[in-house]
PDB file of C-alpha atoms in Angstrom:
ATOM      1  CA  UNK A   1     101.887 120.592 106.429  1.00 45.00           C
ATOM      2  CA  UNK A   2     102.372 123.279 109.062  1.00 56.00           C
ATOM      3  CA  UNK A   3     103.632 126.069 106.128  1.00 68.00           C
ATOM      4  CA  UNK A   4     103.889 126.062 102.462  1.00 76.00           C
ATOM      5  CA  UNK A   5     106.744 123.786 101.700  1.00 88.00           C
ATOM      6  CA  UNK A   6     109.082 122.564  98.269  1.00 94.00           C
ATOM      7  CA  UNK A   7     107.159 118.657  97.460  1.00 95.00           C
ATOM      8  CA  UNK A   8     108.768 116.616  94.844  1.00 94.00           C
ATOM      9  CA  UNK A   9     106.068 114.912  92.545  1.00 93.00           C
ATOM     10  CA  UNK A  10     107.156 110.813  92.894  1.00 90.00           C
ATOM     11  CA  UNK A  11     104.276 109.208  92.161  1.00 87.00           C
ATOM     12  CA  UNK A  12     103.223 108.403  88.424  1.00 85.00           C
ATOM     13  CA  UNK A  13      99.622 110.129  87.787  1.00 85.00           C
ATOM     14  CA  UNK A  14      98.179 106.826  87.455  1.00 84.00           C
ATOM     15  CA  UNK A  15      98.985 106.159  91.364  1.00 84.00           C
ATOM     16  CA  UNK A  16      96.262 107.290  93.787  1.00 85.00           C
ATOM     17  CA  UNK A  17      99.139 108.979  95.613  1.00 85.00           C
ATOM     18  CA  UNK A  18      99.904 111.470  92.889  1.00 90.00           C
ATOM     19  CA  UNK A  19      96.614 113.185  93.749  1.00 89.00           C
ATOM     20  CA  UNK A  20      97.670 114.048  97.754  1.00 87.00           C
ATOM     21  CA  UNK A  21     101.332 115.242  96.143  1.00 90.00           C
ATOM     22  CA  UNK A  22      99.697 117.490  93.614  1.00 92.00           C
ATOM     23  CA  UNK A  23      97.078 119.228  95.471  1.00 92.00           C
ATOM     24  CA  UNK A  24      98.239 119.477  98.861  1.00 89.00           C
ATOM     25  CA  UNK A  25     101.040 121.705  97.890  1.00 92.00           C
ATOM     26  CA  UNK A  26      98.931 123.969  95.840  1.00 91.00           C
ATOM     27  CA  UNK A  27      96.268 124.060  97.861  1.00 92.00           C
ATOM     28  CA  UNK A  28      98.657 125.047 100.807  1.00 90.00           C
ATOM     29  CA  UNK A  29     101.115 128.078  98.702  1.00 92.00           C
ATOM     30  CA  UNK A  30     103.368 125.363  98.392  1.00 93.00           C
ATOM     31  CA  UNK A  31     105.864 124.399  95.411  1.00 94.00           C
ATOM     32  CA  UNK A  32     105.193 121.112  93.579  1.00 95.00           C
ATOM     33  CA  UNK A  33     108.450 120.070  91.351  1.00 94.00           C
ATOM     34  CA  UNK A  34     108.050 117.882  88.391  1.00 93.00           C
ATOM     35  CA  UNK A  35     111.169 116.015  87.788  1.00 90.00           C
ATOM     36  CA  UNK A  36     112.259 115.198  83.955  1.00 88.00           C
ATOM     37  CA  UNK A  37     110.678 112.016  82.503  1.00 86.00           C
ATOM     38  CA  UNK A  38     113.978 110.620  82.218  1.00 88.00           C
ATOM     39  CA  UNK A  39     114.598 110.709  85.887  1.00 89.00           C
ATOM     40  CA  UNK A  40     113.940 106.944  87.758  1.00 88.00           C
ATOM     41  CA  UNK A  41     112.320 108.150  91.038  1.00 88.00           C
ATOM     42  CA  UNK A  42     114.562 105.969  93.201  1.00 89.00           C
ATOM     43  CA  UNK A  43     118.057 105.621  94.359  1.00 93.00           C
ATOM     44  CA  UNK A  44     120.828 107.639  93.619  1.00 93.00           C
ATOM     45  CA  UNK A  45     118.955 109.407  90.688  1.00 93.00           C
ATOM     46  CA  UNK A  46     116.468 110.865  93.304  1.00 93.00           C
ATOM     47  CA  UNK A  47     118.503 111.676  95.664  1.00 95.00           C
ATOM     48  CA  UNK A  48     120.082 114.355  93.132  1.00 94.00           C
ATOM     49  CA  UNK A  49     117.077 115.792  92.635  1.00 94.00           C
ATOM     50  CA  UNK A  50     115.773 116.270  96.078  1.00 95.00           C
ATOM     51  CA  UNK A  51     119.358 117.669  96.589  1.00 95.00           C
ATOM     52  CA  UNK A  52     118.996 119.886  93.579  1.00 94.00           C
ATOM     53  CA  UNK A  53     115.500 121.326  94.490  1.00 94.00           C
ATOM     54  CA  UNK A  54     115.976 121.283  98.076  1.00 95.00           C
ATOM     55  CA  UNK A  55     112.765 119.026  98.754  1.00 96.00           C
ATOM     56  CA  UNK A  56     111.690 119.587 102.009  1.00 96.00           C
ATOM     57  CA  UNK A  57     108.547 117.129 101.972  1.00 94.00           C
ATOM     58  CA  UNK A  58     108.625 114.053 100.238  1.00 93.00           C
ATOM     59  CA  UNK A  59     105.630 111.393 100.222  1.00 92.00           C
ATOM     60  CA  UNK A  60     107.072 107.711  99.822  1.00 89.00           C
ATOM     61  CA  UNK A  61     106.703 103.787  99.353  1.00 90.00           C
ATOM     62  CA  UNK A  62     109.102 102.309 101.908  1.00 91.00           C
ATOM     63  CA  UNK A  63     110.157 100.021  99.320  1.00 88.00           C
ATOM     64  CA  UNK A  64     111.951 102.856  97.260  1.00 90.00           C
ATOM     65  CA  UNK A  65     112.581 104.822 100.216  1.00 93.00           C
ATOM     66  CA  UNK A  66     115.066 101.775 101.199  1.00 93.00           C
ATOM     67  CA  UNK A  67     116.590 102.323  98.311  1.00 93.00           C
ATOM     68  CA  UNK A  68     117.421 106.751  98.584  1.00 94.00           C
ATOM     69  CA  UNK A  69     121.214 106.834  99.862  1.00 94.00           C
ATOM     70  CA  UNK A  70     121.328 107.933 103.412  1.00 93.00           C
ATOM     71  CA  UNK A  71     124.774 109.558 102.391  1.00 92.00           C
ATOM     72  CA  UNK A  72     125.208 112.885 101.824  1.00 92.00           C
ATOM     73  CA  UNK A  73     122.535 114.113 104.479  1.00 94.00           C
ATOM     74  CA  UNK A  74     119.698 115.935 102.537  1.00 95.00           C
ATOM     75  CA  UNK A  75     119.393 118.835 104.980  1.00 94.00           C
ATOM     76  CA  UNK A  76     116.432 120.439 103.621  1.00 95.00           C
ATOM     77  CA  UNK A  77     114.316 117.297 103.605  1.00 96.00           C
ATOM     78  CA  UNK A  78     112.084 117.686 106.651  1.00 94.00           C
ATOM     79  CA  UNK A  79     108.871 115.525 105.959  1.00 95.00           C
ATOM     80  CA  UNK A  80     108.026 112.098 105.271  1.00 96.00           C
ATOM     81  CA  UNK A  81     104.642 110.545 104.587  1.00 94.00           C
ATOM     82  CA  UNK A  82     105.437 106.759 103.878  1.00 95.00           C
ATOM     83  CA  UNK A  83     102.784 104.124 103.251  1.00 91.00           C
ATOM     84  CA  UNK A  84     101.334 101.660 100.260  1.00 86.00           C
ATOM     85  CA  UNK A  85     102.913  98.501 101.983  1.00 85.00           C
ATOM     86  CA  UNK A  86     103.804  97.042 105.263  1.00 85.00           C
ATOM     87  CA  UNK A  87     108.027  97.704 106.420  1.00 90.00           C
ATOM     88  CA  UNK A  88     110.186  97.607 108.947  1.00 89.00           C
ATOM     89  CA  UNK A  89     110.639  99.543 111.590  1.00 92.00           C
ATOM     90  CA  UNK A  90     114.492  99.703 110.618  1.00 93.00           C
ATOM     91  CA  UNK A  91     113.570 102.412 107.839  1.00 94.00           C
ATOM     92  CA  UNK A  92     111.503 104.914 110.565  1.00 95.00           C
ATOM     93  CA  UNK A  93     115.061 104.084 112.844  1.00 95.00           C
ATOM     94  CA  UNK A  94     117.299 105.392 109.882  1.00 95.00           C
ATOM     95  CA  UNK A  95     115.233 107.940 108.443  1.00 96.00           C
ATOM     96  CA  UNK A  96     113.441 109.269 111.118  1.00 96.00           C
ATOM     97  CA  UNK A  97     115.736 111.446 113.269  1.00 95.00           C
ATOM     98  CA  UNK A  98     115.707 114.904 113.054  1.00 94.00           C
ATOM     99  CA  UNK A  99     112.342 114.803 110.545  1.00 96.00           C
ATOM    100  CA  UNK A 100     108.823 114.793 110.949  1.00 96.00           C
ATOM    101  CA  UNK A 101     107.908 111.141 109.790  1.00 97.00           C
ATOM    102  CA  UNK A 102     104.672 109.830 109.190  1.00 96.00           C
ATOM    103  CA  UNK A 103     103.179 106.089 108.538  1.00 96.00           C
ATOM    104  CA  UNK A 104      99.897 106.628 106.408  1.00 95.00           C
ATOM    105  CA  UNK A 105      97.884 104.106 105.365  1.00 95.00           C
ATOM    106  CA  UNK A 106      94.730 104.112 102.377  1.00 92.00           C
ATOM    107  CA  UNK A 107      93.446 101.495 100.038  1.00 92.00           C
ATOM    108  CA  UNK A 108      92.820 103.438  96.379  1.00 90.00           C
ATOM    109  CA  UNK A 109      88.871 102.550  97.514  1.00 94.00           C
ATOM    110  CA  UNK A 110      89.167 104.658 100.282  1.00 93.00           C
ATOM    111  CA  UNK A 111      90.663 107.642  98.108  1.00 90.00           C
ATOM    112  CA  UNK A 112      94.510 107.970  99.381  1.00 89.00           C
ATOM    113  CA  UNK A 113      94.404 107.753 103.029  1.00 91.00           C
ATOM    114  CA  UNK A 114      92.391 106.366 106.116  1.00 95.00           C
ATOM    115  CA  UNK A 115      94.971 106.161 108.865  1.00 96.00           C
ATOM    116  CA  UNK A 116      97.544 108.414 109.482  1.00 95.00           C
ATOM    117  CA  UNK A 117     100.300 108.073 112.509  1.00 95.00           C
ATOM    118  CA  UNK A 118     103.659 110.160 113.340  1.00 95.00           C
ATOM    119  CA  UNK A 119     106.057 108.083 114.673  1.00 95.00           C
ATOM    120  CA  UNK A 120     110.317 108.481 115.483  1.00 94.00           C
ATOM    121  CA  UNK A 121     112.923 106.759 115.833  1.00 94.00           C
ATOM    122  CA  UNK A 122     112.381 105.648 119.181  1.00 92.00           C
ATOM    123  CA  UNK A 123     108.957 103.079 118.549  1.00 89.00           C
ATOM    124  CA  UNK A 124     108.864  99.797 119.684  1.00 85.00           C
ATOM    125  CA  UNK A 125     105.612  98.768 117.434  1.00 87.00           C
ATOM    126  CA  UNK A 126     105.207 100.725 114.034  1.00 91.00           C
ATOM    127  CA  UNK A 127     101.237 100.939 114.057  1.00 94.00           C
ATOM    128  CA  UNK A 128      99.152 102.547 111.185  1.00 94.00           C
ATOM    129  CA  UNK A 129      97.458 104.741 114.042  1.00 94.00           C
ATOM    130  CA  UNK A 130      93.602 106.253 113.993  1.00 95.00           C
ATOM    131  CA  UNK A 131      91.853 107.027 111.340  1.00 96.00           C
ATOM    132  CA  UNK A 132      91.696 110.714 109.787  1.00 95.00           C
ATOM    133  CA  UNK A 133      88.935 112.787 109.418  1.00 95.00           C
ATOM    134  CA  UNK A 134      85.609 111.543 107.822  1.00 94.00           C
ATOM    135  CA  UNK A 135      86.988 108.090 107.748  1.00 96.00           C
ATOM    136  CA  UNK A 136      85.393 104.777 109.820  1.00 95.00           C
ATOM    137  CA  UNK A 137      87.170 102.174 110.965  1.00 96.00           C
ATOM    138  CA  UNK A 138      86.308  98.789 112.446  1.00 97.00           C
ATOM    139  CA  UNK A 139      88.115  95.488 113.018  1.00 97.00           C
ATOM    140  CA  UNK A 140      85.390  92.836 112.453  1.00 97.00           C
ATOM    141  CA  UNK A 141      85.265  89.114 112.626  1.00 96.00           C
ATOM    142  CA  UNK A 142      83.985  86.716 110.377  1.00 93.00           C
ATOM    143  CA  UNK A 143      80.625  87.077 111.221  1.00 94.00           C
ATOM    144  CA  UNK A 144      80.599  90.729 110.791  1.00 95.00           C
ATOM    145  CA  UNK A 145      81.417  91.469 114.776  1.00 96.00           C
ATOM    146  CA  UNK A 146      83.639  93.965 116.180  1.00 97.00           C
ATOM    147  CA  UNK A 147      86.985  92.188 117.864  1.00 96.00           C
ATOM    148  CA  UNK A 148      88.408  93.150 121.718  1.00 96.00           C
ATOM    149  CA  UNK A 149      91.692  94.684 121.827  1.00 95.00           C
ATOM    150  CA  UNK A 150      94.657  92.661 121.001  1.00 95.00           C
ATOM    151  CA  UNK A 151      92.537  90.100 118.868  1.00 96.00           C
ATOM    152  CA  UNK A 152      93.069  89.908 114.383  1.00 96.00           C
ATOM    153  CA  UNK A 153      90.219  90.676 112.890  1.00 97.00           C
ATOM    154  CA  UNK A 154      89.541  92.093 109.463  1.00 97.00           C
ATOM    155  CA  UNK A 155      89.579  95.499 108.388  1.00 98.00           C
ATOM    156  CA  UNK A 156      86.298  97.279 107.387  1.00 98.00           C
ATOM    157  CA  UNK A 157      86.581 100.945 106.083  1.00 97.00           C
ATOM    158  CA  UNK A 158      83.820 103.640 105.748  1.00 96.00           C
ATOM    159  CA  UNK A 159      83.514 107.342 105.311  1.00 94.00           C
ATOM    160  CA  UNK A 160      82.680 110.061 103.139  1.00 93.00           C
ATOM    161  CA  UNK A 161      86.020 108.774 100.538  1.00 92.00           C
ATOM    162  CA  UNK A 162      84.553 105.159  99.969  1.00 95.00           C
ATOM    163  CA  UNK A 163      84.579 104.723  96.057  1.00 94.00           C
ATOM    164  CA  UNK A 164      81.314 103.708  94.237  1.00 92.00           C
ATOM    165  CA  UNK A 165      82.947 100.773  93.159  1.00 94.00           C
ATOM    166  CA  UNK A 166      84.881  99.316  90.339  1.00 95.00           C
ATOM    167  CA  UNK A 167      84.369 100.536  86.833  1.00 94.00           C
ATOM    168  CA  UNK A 168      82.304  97.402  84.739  1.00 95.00           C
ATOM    169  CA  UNK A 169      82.894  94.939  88.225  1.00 95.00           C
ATOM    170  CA  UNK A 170      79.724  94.394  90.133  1.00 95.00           C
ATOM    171  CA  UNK A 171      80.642  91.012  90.842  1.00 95.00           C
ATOM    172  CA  UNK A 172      83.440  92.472  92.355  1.00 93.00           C
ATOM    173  CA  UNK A 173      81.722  95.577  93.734  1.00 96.00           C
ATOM    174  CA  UNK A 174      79.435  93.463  95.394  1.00 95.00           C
ATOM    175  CA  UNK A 175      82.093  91.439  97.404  1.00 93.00           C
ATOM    176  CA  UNK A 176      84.470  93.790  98.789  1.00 95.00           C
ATOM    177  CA  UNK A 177      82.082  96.599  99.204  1.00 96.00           C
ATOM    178  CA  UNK A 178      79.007  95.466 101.635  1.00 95.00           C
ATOM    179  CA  UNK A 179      75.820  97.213 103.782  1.00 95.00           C
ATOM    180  CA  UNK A 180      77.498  99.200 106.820  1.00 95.00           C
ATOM    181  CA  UNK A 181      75.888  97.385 110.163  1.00 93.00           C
ATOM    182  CA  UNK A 182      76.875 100.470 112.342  1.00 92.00           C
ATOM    183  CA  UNK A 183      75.682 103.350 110.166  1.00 83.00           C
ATOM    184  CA  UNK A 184      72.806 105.360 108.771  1.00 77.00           C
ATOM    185  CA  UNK A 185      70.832 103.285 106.115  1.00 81.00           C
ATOM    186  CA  UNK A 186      72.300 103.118 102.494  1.00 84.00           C
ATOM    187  CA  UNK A 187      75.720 103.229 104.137  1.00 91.00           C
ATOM    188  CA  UNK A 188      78.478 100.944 102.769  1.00 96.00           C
ATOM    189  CA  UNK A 189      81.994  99.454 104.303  1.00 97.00           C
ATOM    190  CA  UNK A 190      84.742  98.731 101.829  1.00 97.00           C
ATOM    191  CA  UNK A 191      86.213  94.797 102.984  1.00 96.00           C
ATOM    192  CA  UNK A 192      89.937  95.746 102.904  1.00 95.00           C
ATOM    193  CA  UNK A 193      91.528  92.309 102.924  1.00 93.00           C
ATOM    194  CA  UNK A 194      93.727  93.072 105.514  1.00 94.00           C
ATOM    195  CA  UNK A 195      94.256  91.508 108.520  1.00 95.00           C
ATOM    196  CA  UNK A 196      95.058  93.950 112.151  1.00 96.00           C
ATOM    197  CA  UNK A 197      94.209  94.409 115.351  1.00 96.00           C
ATOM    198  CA  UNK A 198      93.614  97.348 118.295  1.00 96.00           C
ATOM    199  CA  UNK A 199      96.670  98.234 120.555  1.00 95.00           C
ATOM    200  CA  UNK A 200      95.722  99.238 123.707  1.00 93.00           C
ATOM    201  CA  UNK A 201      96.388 102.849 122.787  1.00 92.00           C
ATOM    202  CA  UNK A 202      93.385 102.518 120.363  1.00 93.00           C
ATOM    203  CA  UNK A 203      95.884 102.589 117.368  1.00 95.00           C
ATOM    204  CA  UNK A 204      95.874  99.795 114.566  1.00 96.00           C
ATOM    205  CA  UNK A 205      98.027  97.331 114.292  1.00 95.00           C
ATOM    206  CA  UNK A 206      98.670  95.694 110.284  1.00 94.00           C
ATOM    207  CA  UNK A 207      99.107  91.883 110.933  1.00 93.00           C
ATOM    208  CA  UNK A 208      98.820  90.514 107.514  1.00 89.00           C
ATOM    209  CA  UNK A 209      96.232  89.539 104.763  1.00 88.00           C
ATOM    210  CA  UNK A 210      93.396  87.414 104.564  1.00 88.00           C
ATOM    211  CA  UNK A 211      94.660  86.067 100.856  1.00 79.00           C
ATOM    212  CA  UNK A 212      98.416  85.879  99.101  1.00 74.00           C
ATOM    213  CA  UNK A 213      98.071  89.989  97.392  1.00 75.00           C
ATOM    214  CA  UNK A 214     101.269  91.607  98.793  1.00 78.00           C
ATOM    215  CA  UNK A 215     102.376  94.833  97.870  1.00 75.00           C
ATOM    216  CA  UNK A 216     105.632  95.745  96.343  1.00 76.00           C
ATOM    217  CA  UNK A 217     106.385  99.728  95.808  1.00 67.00           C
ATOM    218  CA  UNK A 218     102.594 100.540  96.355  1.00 64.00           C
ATOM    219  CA  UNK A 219     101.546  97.953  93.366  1.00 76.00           C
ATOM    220  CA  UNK A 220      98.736  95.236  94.370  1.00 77.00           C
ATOM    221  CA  UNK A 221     100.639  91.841  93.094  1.00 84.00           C
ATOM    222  CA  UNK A 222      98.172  88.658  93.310  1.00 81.00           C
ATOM    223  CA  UNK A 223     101.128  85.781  93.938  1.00 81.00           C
ATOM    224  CA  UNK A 224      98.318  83.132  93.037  1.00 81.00           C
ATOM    225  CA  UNK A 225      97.581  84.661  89.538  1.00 85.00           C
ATOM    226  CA  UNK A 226     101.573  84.560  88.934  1.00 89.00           C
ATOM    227  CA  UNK A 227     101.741  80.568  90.624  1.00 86.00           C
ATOM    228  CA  UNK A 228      98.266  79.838  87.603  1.00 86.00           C
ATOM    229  CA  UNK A 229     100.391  81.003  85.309  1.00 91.00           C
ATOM    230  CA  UNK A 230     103.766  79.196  85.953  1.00 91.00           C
ATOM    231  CA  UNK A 231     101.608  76.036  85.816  1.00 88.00           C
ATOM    232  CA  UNK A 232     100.700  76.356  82.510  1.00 90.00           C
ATOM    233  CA  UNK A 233     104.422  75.462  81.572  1.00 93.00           C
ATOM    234  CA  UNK A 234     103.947  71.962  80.608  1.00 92.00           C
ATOM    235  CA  UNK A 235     107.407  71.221  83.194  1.00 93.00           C
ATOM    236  CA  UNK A 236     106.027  72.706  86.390  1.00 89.00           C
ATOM    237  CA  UNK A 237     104.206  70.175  88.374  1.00 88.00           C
ATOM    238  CA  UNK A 238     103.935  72.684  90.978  1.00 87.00           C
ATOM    239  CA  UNK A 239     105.244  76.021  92.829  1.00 86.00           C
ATOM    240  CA  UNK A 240     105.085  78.161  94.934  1.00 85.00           C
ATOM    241  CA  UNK A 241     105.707  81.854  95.193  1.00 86.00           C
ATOM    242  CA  UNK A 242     107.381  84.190  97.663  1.00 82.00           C
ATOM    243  CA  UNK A 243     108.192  87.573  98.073  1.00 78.00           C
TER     244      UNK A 243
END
């Protein structure tokens, strides 16, 4: 942030987000507000308490930021950093103008962020844009090549804020974390699952997924573990689950 600014805390301390709203407002002479416990961080319930506080920088999962009432205009709110799931470019249209509005974009193995893009009202293509400091990006294909501009590939991610792992997972760790090809020896790329590809501006693109996870308010949801488990019910023969 340019100056010390008012940040509302959102994000439960459980959500890798929670970290970038705590410290970067201390770190920066800012003021970090902690709403009441009885306060439900969406809708018309936050919208009173970014009124209240005067919030001037909020950070935000598109899906609850559809729900914040555009109506009455929160004057002092002058900062947006949405990310944690794909969305329209409707919600940078309506929310946008007048603000400083930023699409991030970080697996929790990455630690918060890797990509980081301001963007207004005016885009024709909402991109995830370059990756920040420290952070390595490539768009591979399957056998572990980098793709031309314009073509899917999938995501790779590397840098100094690639997690060890997962805690008691190695089968795990070993699949989605594998030997960097491009990099000093001992390096590692984290497989992010996620399908995108370069614009010709050298910003990313998100596309889509390699499997059925989708994202939902931030939150990882597997729709294959919830389709096993409708099975089980001795009158589903079959299903099939959407967003």
């Amino acid at each position: 942030m340019a100056r010390a600014q008012r940040v509302l805390q959102v994000a439960s301390y459980s959500f890798d987000f929670s970290v970038w709203e705590i410290l970067t407002p201390l770190l920066a002479g800012g003021v970090l507000h902690i709403p009441d416990v009885d306060v439900h961080m969406i809708g018309p319930d936050l919208h009173r308490v970014l009124q209240r506080y005067a919030i001037e920088n909020l950070n935000f999962t598109p899906g609850a930021l559809a729900t914040l009432p555009v109506e009455p205009v929160l004057p002092h709110l002058r900062t947006l950093l949405v990310g944690g799931e794909a969305y329209s470019p409707d919600l940078v249209r309506v929310w946008a103008p007048g603000r400083t509005f930023y699409n991030v974009y970080g697996p929790t193995e990455t630690t918060i962020f890797a990509t980081g893009a301001r963007v207004s009202e005016r885009l024709t293509t909402l991109h995830m844009g370059r990756p920040i400091t420290n952070v390595e990006l490539y768009v591979l294909d399957a056998f572990m090549q980098p793709v031309p501009v314009g073509v899917v590939g999938q995501l790779f991610i590397g840098g100094v804020g690639l997690t060890r792992g997962y805690l008691n997972r190695p089968d795990l760790t070993a699949e989605v974390f594998v030997a960097d090809p491009f990099g000093g020896l001992g390096g590692r790329l984290y497989r992010s699952g996620d399908l995108v590809r370069y614009l010709s501006d050298g910003s990313i693109e998100f596309v889509g997924r390699v499997d059925h996870q989708v994202k939902i308010r931030g939150f990882r949801i597997e729709l294959g573990e919830i389709e096993n488990t409708l099975l089980r019910h001795p009158d589903v023969t079959t299903c099939a689950v959407l967003v």
